[in-house]
Amino acid sequence: MSQPTFYNAHHSPVGAFATLTLGEPGARGGLGHQLGAPAGHSVFVGCQVDGAKRFVALPFFAEAASGDEDRYQVEGAAERAPSVLSSFAEAEIERRLTPSLDEWCAGDLRFRIVSPPWSVPEPGSDAASEKAALLPAITAELTLDNSAGTTARKVFFGFSNDDRTQGMRHLRPESGAGFAVGDSVGVQTDHPKAWTANHFSVEQILLGEEPGLEANMLGETTLLVAEAAPGEVLTLRLAIGWMKTGWVTTGLRCRYAFTEHFDRLESVLGEGLATWAARLSQAELMDARLSPDGLSADQAWTLSMAIRSHYGSTQALVDESGRPIWMVNEGEYRMMNTFDLTADQVFFELLMNPWTVRNELDLFADRYAYHDEIGGQRAIAFTHDMGVANQFSPPGYSSYERPGLDDCFSYMSHEELVNWVCCAGAYLAETDDTKWLNARRDIFEECLQSLLLRDHPDPEQRDGIMSIDSGRCEGGAEITTYDSLDTSLGQARNSAYLAGKTAAAYAILARFLGSDEAREQVRRALKTLADSADAEGCMASVLEEGGHGSRIIPVIEGLIFFREAGVLADWEKDETFVGFLEACRRHLAAVLKPGVCLFDDGGWKLSSTANNSWLSKIYLCQHIARSMLGGGDLRAYAEADRAHNGWILNPDSRFWCWSDQMVSGRAMGSRYYPRGVTSILWLKELR
Amino acid sequence: MSQPTFYNAHHSPVGAFATLTLGEPGARGGLGHQLGAPAGHSVFVGCQVDGAKRFVALPFFAEAASGDEDRYQVEGAAERAPSVLSSFAEAEIERRLTPSLDEWCAGDLRFRIVSPPWSVPEPGSDAASEKAALLPAITAELTLDNSAGTTARKVFFGFSNDDRTQGMRHLRPESGAGFAVGDSVGVQTDHPKAWTANHFSVEQILLGEEPGLEANMLGETTLLVAEAAPGEVLTLRLAIGWMKTGWVTTGLRCRYAFTEHFDRLESVLGEGLATWAARLSQAELMDARLSPDGLSADQAWTLSMAIRSHYGSTQALVDESGRPIWMVNEGEYRMMNTFDLTADQVFFELLMNPWTVRNELDLFADRYAYHDEIGGQRAIAFTHDMGVANQFSPPGYSSYERPGLDDCFSYMSHEELVNWVCCAGAYLAETDDTKWLNARRDIFEECLQSLLLRDHPDPEQRDGIMSIDSGRCEGGAEITTYDSLDTSLGQARNSAYLAGKTAAAYAILARFLGSDEAREQVRRALKTLADSADAEGCMASVLEEGGHGSRIIPVIEGLIFFREAGVLADWEKDETFVGFLEACRRHLAAVLKPGVCLFDDGGWKLSSTANNSWLSKIYLCQHIARSMLGGGDLRAYAEADRAHNGWILNPDSRFWCWSDQMVSGRAMGSRYYPRGVTSILWLKELR
């Protein structure tokens, strides 16, 4: 694999909704908190050129980084120093990215960012582990190897302040140096020789010709600086951290869980440095676990990017009553715990933080369930999300769904109903948490009744699939998670994609409720699907008259929950199920062809009639095809994997780290997105 | 007076560092918190055109206010509605601004913003008054007179969200409607017929054709809407409020004092509406007090603008120990309690909130005093400021001062030393707080010793004026508050401006310490000044060889503290003082001439050699000239007042509300500034 060097990636603690996004040239990354896009300020990582009053840095800064000193000196603006800072060229830089590490080498400078994806323990179970996992900081290592140098050379790390509400300050730790923007974000080193300097102009800081910059607070740029003597290899260990006190959400008032362990930035940064070595060990441990041998380089890179974008979107919160709340924010849209994302991210969460799945399901059950009426009976469903951008929506309502529509922003009642059951099944399979199952049995039973009613109130007319739009649509029509695709995937009623997942939901309910009715519905749904196959073996995308226009891959999607909810054994010998598996094999063989469900570059096209293809779902379907449908081993998809990564690395995409909605190979929606962790399933193929 | 209609003005609660800045066309104002400039988002205040699906609004919005819906609907962007919203033309609008009210009338729409400048009581003295004064909200009234209307017409108020970190939400009060951005800023009405709607496009909200917008949370614009029936006069009473929980400063950790009374936005807005009528009465009361008959229209407008910009910059804080801290932020620079501003704002604070002066002086004495060494003795001085942009600087250091300079950013040791004494004298004169005087007597005595040493360590060589630069300058030279002017006012050593204020400081110390030495220093300083007069009667600007190049007005500035510190009676019969008064009269007569210290438009030019003239100081010197030097009555300055207001209203200035540093009549520095309240002194001329 030869990836380009310059692309943004998240470097995030867990549960802080915080990120150092870095990798694109220019002021295109930076330290963000609660944002739907990279912060967009300059970051300076560099060193002095040997024997010169010139400096060279990784290219993460705006070239014209001059400040606003003129506002103070009104007549006769300050003269600008000549440009003494330049960027390393791409060819001079080597970059290596793993789930935990991002290492940049350029000349005799090395910069390594350490952000291991921690597992967050069940709240209240292990305070020490929780403190380690939830520390809202990442660490880094900046080394200047001046062993061949003939002069003392500065090495520096710093950034510009883009916070309009507060200024920069110098931290004064007992040992070392640091600086911060308010109490919000800062960096600190324990190196005794380091100092900080603030000025309007980064060049003045580097030249160091003006006295007093170690106390100045008026500039918008601050750097941590140290000087390596000739012959010295100087390494700065850094902690980069975030803090936010007070309430951060409305509707349901929450604060960050990390505030139970840390009450100010100084304690965060101090802890980061005190545990610096342990964090590096954790990084190596997690890399071994999440980036094992057996993955191709392309696959390993995909997974690294996906995990980073996911964890950068997570929020571990505590509400006013002390209840823990796990939140995944929806990338650029920042909708909260969007349920159709949860159902894709569940495999990752169950590997890393199983309790979070139960936590989300409980909040959906307790606050974000609602009932509509079908055939005179109450039928439960769940909202699309829990709010947006730190604003919890009112109970029973999402931030997104509106009545009277049949497209984007319509209701996803059936989709989210199925997702509750599928996530619950996967959680139970992973944890054997029968106590929870028993506590929630009412909801499981309500879900079964609701699924049946949404098929048809008259049992005689049921075919296993969703046929009735929620009353909340008020004459509109339900949609699926594929809201911005065309009807082939976007319409919920009679959707083949949703039918597959619905079958899995019935299978889970059959297992945990012991329901024969549910079992029968599995068969009906799978039969309806299999029977829709045409002469080429293609199943329909929409299981209704005229629904054959498109070929879609996600007809196979529901299979994953048969396996991940542990109910596959119930069905492996079932004739209908075996027939459906065979139908899926034939379907895949028929559609995975150029011009149908493959792009010219070998990438997967979820629907033959849409150029909008979603990477999270592709990763999932790749895994299903290989592991459940005999579609080849892990390495058999090299061309597709390379194409998919190329989409992420497209010049129009790579500002956004990992993105989901790719239109003809360019990120056009669902950017900066947490959903790519479906790729975690690939690790199961290595067992 | 005929002012243009469109210029920004602050509309602020007291002590919340919050502002609704409004008045310029475009997205040039908005709801700001802790900012050094207008927020810059669209505000929508308007109504429906009778009988049409068209709407007209005050022009406070970006014309292309279309949203980012396309990010959701990736392929085939949503069609844009035709533009149904337009602005009233300037000629259709009448605006009337007072210290408390800003009223806009356009057609049958009336919008009145109510933000009376409250007095904040001594903390702990009167909880109910404090709660009323510190409520972080303003109120408003929006009326659509549809009595001539033939159709039901909508009337609306709302704004777009420019907070990158959090979204908008609908408030659901028991009666009425409201919306907010997080828990940070919001608006609410108690009108039972009002509703809120959120969308990507303000036009969709106004047309009201899409259902569900009353619950949607994804858009970046929300409006409060109500509908007036034909014949109905509909009035919405509004509360517009701010909230911020948690710690907001570093260095000295503080929260807002209003959090002692209010813990969330809902309670702020509810209180605003519950006390709506009382707030309107308070506005009328304060207008009668702060904008009395006797001021010209120009003067009244100046004072209104100045008071608004001052109160929008104030912060009533409480530190971790529960200590109240009063903070005035320095406009676009946001330096905290900049001491040379305090000394100009002291007259306003003593009228409104006398305790705040003591509060500031105590913090300067306890945390922001420092000592340098002169002639082997320790000499006290005070820092330029207490920090910047919510970051308290370390004890004994400002955010601004740096060694080794002789221009902007150098030390202001002597200036701030004099300012401590002058402010203390004015405080004592206003309050008779001998308890505080006795508690602080050590500081007064240290100040006297320091002033003497900075004149000369050898008593024989003293001439009453500052001759020795602080050791903190490390070879540089001290400056005065006039940091960005030329040497005529900017250099501290031998500055005639500073000499006048130094004389006042000695007079205060003579009174309160009963010091003959201080009394003698008053005479020396005034004599040095008077003796510098040339044949035309012009005193020098810099009292040293070659210091005669410039003519400056502020040589008279120190006189104000003789009167305001109540020590004038000690000097009225003193020959030297009387001689100095006469010298000032002759000086003013000589310099207040076109081409010397008058601009072509009649505006005052503080220094004959600089085009940079500062309005706060002009107002102060106008008052001194009239009230102490027989320079005519209040109305004799009509041409100058008109010119000065013209500077504020210059197209390059009026975005910034009130600004101080005017270069040839355009705001070039010290914009969005709190210092203009020196104009409060004009009220004393009406007694």
mmCIF file of C-alpha atoms in Angstrom, chain A residues 36 120 148 194 253 258 292 307 322 331 357 399 411 443 534 576 585 593 602 613-614 644:
data_model
loop_
_atom_site.group_PDB
_atom_site.id
_atom_site.type_symbol
_atom_site.label_atom_id
_atom_site.label_comp_id
_atom_site.label_asym_id
_atom_site.label_seq_id
_atom_site.Cartn_x
_atom_site.Cartn_y
_atom_site.Cartn_z
ATOM 1 C CA GLY A 36 -18.787 18.630 13.462
ATOM 2 C CA VAL A 120 -14.280 2.233 29.198
ATOM 3 C CA ALA A 148 24.759 15.540 13.678
ATOM 4 C CA ALA A 194 11.267 23.692 27.828
ATOM 5 C CA ARG A 253 -28.773 17.978 31.682
ATOM 6 C CA PHE A 258 -14.305 12.930 33.195
ATOM 7 C CA PRO A 292 -3.184 -7.706 13.971
ATOM 8 C CA ILE A 307 -11.746 3.573 14.999
ATOM 9 C CA GLY A 322 -25.687 10.733 38.444
ATOM 10 C CA GLY A 331 -20.034 13.242 12.711
ATOM 11 C CA VAL A 357 -24.944 -0.860 24.254
ATOM 12 C CA SER A 399 -34.265 15.991 16.299
ATOM 13 C CA TYR A 411 -39.754 8.816 10.201
ATOM 14 C CA ILE A 443 -40.006 -4.154 25.784
ATOM 15 C CA ASP A 534 -35.426 -13.006 -10.905
ATOM 16 C CA THR A 576 -35.987 -21.596 4.423
ATOM 17 C CA ARG A 585 -24.951 -16.224 -2.799
ATOM 18 C CA LYS A 593 -20.236 -6.937 -11.503
ATOM 19 C CA GLY A 602 -13.595 -1.965 -8.198
ATOM 20 C CA SER A 613 -22.357 4.362 -1.751
ATOM 21 C CA TRP A 614 -21.696 4.105 1.976
ATOM 22 C CA HIS A 644 -12.480 2.417 -0.938
#
